[in-house]
XYZ file of N, CA and C in Angstrom:
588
model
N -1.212 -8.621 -41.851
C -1.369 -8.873 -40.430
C -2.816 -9.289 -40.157
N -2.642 -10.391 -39.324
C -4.514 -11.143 -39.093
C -4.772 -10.102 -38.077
N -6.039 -9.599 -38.411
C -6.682 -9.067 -37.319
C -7.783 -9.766 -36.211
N -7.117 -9.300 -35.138
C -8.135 -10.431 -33.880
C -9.518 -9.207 -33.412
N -10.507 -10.123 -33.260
C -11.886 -9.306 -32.269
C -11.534 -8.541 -31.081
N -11.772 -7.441 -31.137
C -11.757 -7.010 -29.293
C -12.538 -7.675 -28.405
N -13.135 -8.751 -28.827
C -13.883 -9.425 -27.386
C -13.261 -10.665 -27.201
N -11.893 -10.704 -28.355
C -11.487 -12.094 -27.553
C -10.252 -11.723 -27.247
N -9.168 -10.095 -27.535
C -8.607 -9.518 -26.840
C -8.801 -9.376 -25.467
N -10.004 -9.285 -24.566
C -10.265 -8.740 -23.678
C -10.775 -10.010 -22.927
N -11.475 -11.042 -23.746
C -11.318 -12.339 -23.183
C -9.863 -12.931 -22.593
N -8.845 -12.492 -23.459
C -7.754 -13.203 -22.936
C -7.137 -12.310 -21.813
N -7.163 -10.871 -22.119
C -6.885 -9.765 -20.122
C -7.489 -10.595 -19.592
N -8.504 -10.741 -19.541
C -9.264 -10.873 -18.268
C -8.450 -12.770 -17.574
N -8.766 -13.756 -18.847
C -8.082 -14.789 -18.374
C -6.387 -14.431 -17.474
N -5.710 -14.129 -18.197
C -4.265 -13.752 -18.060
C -4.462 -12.541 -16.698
N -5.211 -11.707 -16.298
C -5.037 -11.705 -15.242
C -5.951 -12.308 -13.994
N -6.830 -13.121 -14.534
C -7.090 -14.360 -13.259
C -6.040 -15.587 -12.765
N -5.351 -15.920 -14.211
C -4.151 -16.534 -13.808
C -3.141 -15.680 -13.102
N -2.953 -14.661 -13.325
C -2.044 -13.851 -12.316
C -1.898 -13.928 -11.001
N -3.168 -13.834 -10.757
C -3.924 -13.338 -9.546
C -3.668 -14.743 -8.960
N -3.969 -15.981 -8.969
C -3.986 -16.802 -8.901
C -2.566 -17.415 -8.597
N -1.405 -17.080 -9.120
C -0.562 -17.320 -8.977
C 0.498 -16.367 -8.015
N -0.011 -15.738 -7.686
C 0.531 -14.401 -6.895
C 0.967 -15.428 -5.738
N 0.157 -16.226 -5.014
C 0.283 -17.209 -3.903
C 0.857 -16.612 -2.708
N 1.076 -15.140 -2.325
C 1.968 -14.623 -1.147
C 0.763 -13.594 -0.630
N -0.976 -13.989 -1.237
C -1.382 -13.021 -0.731
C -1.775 -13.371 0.482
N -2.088 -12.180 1.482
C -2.230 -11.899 3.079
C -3.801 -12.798 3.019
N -3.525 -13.614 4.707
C -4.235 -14.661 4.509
C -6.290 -13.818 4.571
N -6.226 -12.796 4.951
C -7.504 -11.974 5.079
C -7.919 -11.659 3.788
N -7.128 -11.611 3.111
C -7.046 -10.901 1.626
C -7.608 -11.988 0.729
N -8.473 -12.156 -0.439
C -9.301 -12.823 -1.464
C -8.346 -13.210 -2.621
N -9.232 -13.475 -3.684
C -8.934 -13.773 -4.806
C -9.573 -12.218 -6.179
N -9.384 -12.096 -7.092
C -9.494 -11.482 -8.071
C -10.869 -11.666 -8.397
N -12.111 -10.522 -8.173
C -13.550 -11.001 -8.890
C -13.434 -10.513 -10.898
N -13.740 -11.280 -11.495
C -13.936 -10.753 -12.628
C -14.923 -10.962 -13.607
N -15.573 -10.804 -14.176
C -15.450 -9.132 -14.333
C -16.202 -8.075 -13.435
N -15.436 -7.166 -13.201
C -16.158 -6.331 -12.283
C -17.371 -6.175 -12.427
N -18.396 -6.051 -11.415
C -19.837 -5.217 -11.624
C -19.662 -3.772 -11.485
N -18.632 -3.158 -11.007
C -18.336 -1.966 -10.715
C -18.388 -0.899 -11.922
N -17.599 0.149 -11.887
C -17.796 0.875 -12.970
C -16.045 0.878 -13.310
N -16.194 1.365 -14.786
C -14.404 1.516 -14.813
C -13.704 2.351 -14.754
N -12.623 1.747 -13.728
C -12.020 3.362 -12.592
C -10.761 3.646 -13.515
N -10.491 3.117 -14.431
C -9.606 4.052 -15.355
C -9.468 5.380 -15.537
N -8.953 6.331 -15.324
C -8.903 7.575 -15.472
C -7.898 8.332 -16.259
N -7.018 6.681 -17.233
C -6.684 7.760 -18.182
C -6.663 6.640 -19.299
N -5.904 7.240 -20.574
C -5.896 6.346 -21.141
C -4.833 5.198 -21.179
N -3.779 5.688 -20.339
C -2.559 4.336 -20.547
C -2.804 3.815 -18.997
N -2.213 2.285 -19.130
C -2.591 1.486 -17.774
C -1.822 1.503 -17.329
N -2.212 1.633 -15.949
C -1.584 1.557 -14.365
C -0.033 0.739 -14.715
N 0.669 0.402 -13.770
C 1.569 -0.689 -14.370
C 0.975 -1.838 -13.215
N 0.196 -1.330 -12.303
C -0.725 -2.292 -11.277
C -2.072 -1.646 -11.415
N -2.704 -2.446 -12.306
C -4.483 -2.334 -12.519
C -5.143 -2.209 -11.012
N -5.698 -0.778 -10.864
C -6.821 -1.100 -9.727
C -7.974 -1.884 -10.377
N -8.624 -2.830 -9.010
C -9.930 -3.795 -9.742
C -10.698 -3.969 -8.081
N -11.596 -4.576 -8.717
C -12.480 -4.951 -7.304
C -11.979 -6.311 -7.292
N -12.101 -6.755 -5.926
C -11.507 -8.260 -5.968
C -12.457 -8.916 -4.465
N -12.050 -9.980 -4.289
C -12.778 -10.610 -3.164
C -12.443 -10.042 -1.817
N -12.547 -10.150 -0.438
C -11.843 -9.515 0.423
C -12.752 -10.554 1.314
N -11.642 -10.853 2.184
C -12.025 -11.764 3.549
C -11.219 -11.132 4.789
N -12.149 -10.355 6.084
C -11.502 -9.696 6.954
C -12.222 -9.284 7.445
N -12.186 -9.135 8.839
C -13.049 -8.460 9.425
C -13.148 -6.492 9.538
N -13.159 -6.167 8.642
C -12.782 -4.599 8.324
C -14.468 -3.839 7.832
N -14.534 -2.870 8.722
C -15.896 -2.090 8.211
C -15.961 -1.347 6.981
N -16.557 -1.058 6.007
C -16.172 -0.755 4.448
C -15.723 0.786 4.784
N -15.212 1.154 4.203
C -14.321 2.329 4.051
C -13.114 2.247 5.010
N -12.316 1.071 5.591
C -11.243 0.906 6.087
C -9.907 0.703 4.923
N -9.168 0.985 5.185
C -7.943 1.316 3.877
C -7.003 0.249 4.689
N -6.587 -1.203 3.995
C -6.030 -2.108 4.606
C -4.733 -2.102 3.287
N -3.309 -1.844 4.035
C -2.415 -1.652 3.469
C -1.399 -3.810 3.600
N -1.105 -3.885 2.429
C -0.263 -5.556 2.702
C 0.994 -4.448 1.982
N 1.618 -4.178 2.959
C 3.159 -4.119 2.508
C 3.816 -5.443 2.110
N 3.351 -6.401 2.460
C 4.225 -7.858 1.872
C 3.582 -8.212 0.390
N 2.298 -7.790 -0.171
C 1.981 -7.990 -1.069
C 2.461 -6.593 -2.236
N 2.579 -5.474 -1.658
C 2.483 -3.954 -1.828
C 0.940 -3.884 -2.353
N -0.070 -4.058 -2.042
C -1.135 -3.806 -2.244
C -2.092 -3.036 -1.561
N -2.764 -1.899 -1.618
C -3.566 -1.398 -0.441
C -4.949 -1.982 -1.224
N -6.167 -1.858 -0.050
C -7.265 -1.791 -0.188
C -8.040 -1.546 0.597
N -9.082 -1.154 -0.537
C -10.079 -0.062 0.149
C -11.617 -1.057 0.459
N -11.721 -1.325 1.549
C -13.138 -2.468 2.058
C -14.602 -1.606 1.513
N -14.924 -2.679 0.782
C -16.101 -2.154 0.530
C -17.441 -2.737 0.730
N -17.467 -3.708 1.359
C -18.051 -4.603 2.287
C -18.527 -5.587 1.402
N -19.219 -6.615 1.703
C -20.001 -7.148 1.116
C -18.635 -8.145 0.472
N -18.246 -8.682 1.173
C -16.665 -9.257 0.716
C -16.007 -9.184 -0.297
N -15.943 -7.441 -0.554
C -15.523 -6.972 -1.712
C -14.192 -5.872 -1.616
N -13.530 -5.576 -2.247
C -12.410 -4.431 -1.912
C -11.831 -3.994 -3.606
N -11.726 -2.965 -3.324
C -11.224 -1.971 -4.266
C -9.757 -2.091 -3.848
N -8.757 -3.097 -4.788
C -7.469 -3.130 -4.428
C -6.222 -2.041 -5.855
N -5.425 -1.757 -5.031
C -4.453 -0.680 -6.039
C -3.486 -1.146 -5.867
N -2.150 -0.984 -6.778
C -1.018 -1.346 -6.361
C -0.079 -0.070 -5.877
N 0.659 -0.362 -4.985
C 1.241 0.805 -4.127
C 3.071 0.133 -4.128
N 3.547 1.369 -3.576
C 5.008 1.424 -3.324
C 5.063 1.444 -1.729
N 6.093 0.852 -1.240
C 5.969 0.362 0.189
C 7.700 1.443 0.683
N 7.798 1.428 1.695
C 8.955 1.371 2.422
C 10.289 0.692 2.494
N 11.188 0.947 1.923
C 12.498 -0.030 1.265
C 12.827 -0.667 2.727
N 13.800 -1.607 2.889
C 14.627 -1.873 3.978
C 14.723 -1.657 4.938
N 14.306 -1.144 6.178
C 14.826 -0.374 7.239
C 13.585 0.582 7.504
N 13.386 0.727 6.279
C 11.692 2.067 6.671
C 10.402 1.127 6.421
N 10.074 -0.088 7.011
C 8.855 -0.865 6.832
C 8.427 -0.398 8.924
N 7.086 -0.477 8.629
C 6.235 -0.112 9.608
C 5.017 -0.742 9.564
N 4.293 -0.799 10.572
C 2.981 -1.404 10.640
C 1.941 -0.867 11.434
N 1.243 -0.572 11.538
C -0.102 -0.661 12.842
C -1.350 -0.290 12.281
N -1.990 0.798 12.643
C -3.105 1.323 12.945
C -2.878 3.042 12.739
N -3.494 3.533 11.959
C -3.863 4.528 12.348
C -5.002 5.258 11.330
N -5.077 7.026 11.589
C -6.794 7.527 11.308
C -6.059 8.733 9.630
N -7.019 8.712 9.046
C -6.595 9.427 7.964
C -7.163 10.865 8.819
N -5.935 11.853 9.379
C -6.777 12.753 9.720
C -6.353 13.934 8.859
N -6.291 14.120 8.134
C -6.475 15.153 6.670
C -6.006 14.759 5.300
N -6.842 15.356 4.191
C -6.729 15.148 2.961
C -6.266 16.620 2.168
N -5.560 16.834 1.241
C -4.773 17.735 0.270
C -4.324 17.465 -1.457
N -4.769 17.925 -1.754
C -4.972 18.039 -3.076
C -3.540 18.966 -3.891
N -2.854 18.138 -4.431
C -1.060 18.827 -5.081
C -0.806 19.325 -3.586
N -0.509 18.603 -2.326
C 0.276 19.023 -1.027
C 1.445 19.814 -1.265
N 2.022 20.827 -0.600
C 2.929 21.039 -0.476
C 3.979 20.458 0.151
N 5.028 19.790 0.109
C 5.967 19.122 0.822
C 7.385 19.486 1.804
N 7.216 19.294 2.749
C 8.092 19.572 4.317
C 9.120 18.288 4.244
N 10.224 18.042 3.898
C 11.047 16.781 3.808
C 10.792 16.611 5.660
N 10.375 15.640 6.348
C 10.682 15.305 7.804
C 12.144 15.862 8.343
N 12.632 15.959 9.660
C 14.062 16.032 10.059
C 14.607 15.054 9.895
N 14.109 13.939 10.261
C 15.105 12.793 10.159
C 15.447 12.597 8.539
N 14.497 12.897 7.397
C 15.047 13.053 6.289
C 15.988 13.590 6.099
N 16.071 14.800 6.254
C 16.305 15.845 5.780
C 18.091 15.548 6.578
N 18.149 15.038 7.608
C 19.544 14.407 8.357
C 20.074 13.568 7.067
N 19.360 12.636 6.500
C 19.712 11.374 5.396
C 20.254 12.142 4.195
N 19.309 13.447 3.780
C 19.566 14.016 2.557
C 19.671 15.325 2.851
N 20.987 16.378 3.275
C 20.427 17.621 3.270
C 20.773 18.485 2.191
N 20.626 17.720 1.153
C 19.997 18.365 -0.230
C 19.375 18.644 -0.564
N 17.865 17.832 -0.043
C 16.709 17.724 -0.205
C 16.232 19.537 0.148
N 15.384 19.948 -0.538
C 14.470 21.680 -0.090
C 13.985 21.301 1.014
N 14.027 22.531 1.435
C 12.938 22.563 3.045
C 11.713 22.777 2.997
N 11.245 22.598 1.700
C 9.856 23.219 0.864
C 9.663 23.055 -0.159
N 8.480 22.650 -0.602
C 7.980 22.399 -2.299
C 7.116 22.790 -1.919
N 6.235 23.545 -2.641
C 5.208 23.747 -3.122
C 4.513 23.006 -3.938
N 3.029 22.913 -3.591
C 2.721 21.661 -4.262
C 2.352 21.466 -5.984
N 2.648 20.740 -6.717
C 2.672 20.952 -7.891
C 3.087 19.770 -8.820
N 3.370 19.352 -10.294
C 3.166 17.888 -10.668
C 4.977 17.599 -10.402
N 6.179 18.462 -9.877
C 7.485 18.206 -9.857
C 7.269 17.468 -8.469
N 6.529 17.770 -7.268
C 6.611 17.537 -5.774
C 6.061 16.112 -5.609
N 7.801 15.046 -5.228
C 7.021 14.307 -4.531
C 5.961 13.420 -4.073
N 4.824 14.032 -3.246
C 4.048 13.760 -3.017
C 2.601 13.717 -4.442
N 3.259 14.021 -5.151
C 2.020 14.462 -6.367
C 0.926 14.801 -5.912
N -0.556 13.650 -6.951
C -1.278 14.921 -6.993
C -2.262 15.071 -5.877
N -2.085 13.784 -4.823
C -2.909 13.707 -3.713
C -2.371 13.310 -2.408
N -2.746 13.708 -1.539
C -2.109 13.070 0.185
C -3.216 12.989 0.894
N -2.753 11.621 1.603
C -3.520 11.665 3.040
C -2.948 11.533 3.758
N -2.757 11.986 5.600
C -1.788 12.140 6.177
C -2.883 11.286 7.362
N -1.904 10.130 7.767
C -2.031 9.506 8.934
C -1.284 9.555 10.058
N -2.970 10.049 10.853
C -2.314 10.176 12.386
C -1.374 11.423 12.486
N -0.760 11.646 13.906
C 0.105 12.559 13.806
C 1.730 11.846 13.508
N 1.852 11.045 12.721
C 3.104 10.536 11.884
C 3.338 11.064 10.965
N 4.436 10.709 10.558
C 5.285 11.571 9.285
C 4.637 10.728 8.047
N 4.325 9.468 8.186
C 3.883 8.831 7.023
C 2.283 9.372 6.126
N 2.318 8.845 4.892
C 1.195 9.579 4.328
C 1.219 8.482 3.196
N -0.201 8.344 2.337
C -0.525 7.416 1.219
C -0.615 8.877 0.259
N 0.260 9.133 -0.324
C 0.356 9.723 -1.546
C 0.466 9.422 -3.019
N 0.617 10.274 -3.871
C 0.976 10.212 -5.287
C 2.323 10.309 -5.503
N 2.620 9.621 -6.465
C 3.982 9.850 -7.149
C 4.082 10.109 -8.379
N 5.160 11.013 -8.927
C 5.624 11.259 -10.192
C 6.072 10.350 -10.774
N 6.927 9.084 -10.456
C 7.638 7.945 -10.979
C 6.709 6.809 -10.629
N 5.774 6.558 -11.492
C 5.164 5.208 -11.331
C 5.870 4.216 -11.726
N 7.115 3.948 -12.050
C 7.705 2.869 -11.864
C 7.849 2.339 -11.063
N 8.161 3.089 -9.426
C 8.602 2.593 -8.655
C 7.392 2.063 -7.316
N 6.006 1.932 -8.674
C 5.047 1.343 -7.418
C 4.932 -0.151 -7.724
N 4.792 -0.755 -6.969
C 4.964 -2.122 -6.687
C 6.598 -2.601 -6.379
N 7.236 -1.391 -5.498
C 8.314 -1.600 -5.169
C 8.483 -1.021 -3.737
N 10.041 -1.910 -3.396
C 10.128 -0.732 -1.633
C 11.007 0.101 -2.073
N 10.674 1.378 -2.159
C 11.569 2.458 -2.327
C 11.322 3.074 -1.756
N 10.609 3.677 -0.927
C 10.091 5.292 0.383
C 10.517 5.291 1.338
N 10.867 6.174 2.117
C 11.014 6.169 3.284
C 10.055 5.737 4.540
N 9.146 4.744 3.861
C 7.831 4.481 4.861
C 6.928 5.007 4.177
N 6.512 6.466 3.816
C 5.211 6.603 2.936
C 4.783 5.160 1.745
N 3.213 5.683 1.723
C 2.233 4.345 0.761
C 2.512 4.968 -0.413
N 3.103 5.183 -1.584
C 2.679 5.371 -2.907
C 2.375 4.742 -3.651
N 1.171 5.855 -4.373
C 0.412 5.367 -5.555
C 0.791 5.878 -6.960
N 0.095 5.791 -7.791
C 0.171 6.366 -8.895
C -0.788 7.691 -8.624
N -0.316 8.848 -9.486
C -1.459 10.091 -9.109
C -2.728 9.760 -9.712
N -2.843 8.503 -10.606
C -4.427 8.559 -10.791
C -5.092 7.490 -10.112
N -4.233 6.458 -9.300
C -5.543 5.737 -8.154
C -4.833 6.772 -7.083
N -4.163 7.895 -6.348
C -4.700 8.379 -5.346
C -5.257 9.338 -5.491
N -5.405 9.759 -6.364
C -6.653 10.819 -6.882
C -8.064 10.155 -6.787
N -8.040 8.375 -7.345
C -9.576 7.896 -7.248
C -9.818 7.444 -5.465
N -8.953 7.188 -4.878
C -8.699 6.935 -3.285
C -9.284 8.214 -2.698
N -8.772 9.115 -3.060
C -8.662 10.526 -2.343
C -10.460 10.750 -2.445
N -11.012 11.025 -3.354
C -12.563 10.900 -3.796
C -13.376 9.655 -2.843
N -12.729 8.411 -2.313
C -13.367 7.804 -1.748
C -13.194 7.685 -0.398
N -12.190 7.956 0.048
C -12.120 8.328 1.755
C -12.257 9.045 2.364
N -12.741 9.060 3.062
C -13.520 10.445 4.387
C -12.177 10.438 5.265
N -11.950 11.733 5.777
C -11.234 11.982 7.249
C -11.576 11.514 8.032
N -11.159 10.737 8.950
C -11.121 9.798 10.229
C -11.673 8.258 9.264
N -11.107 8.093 8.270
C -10.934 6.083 8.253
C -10.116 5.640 8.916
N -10.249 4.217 8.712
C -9.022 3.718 9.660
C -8.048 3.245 8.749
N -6.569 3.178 8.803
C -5.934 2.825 7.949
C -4.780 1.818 8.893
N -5.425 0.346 8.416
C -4.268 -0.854 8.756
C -3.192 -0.814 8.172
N -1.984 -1.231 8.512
C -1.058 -1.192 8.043
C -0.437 -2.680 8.194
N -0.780 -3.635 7.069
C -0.060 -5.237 7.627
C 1.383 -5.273 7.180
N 2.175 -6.181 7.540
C 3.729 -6.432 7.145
C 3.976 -7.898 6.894
């Protein structure tokens, strides 16, 4: 077996996902292009990859840095970091029927949340517990932020398959290791857009 360099392994990531990026063509018209290579530091936090790489990328919008701008049409959130820059993640959106949009304030953060299924869930599924405790089986995994006084929240999930998909009932999911790196970078009271 020929063995190849790791710098022209990593030459070709980096190409292969500028062509990606590039070809995505459905991104939100505020929203940039892919910077690479990052100047940033590397937000990897484990050793196997995301199945959607967080990266810094370009950002065009009028958003003050630490605003959390959600593209449910792209499933992408991001985090403004000014300087026409954004810390973008890939997220799980709201299936069919549970897509939403606006405005609102991250007004608390929780670390392994414990989980309350909503009523109107809990009408859809009353299988579902009236309670989890928070822990790596719950849901919400290993981080929450809860916007506004709504039922919705940008959490973690146990099944990272299903991010870069609509499967939730309206909640943002992430993977538990970008909302664990999210959770570390947002203060209580950001603002969190919600585009469609």
């Amino acid at each position: 077996m020929r063995r190849v360099p790791l710098i022209a392994l990593c030459a070709l990531t980096i190409a292969l996902a500028s062509g990606a990026a590039q070809a995505h063509g459905n991104l939100h018209p505020d929203i940039g292009s892919v910077l690479l290579p990052s100047d940033g530091p590397d937000y990897r936090t484990s050793p196997a990859p995301a199945a959607i790489p967080r990266e810094v990328v370009t950002f065009h919008g009028a958003y003050r840095p630490g605003t959390v701008v959600v593209s449910t049409a792209e499933r992408r959130l991001y985090l403004v970091l000014g300087e026409g820059r954004a810390l973008r993640y890939g997220i799980g959106v709201g299936r069919p029927g549970f897509e939403w949009s606006g405005t609102q304030t991250v007004t608390r953060k929780a670390a392994w949340p414990d989980w309350r299924p909503p009523e109107a869930m809990l009408k859809r599924r009353p299988d579902l517990p009236r309670f989890m405790k928070g822990g790596e089986d719950n849901p919400l995994g290993a981080r929450a932020l809860y916007l506004g006084s709504s039922i919705y929240r940008i959490h973690g999930s146990n099944e990272p398959h299903t991010i870069g998909e609509a499967v939730s009932s309206g909640c943002i999911r992430m993977t538990n290791e970008d909302v664990a790196d999210l959770y570390e970078r947002v203060q209580v009271g950001a603002t969190v857009v919600v585009l469609r």
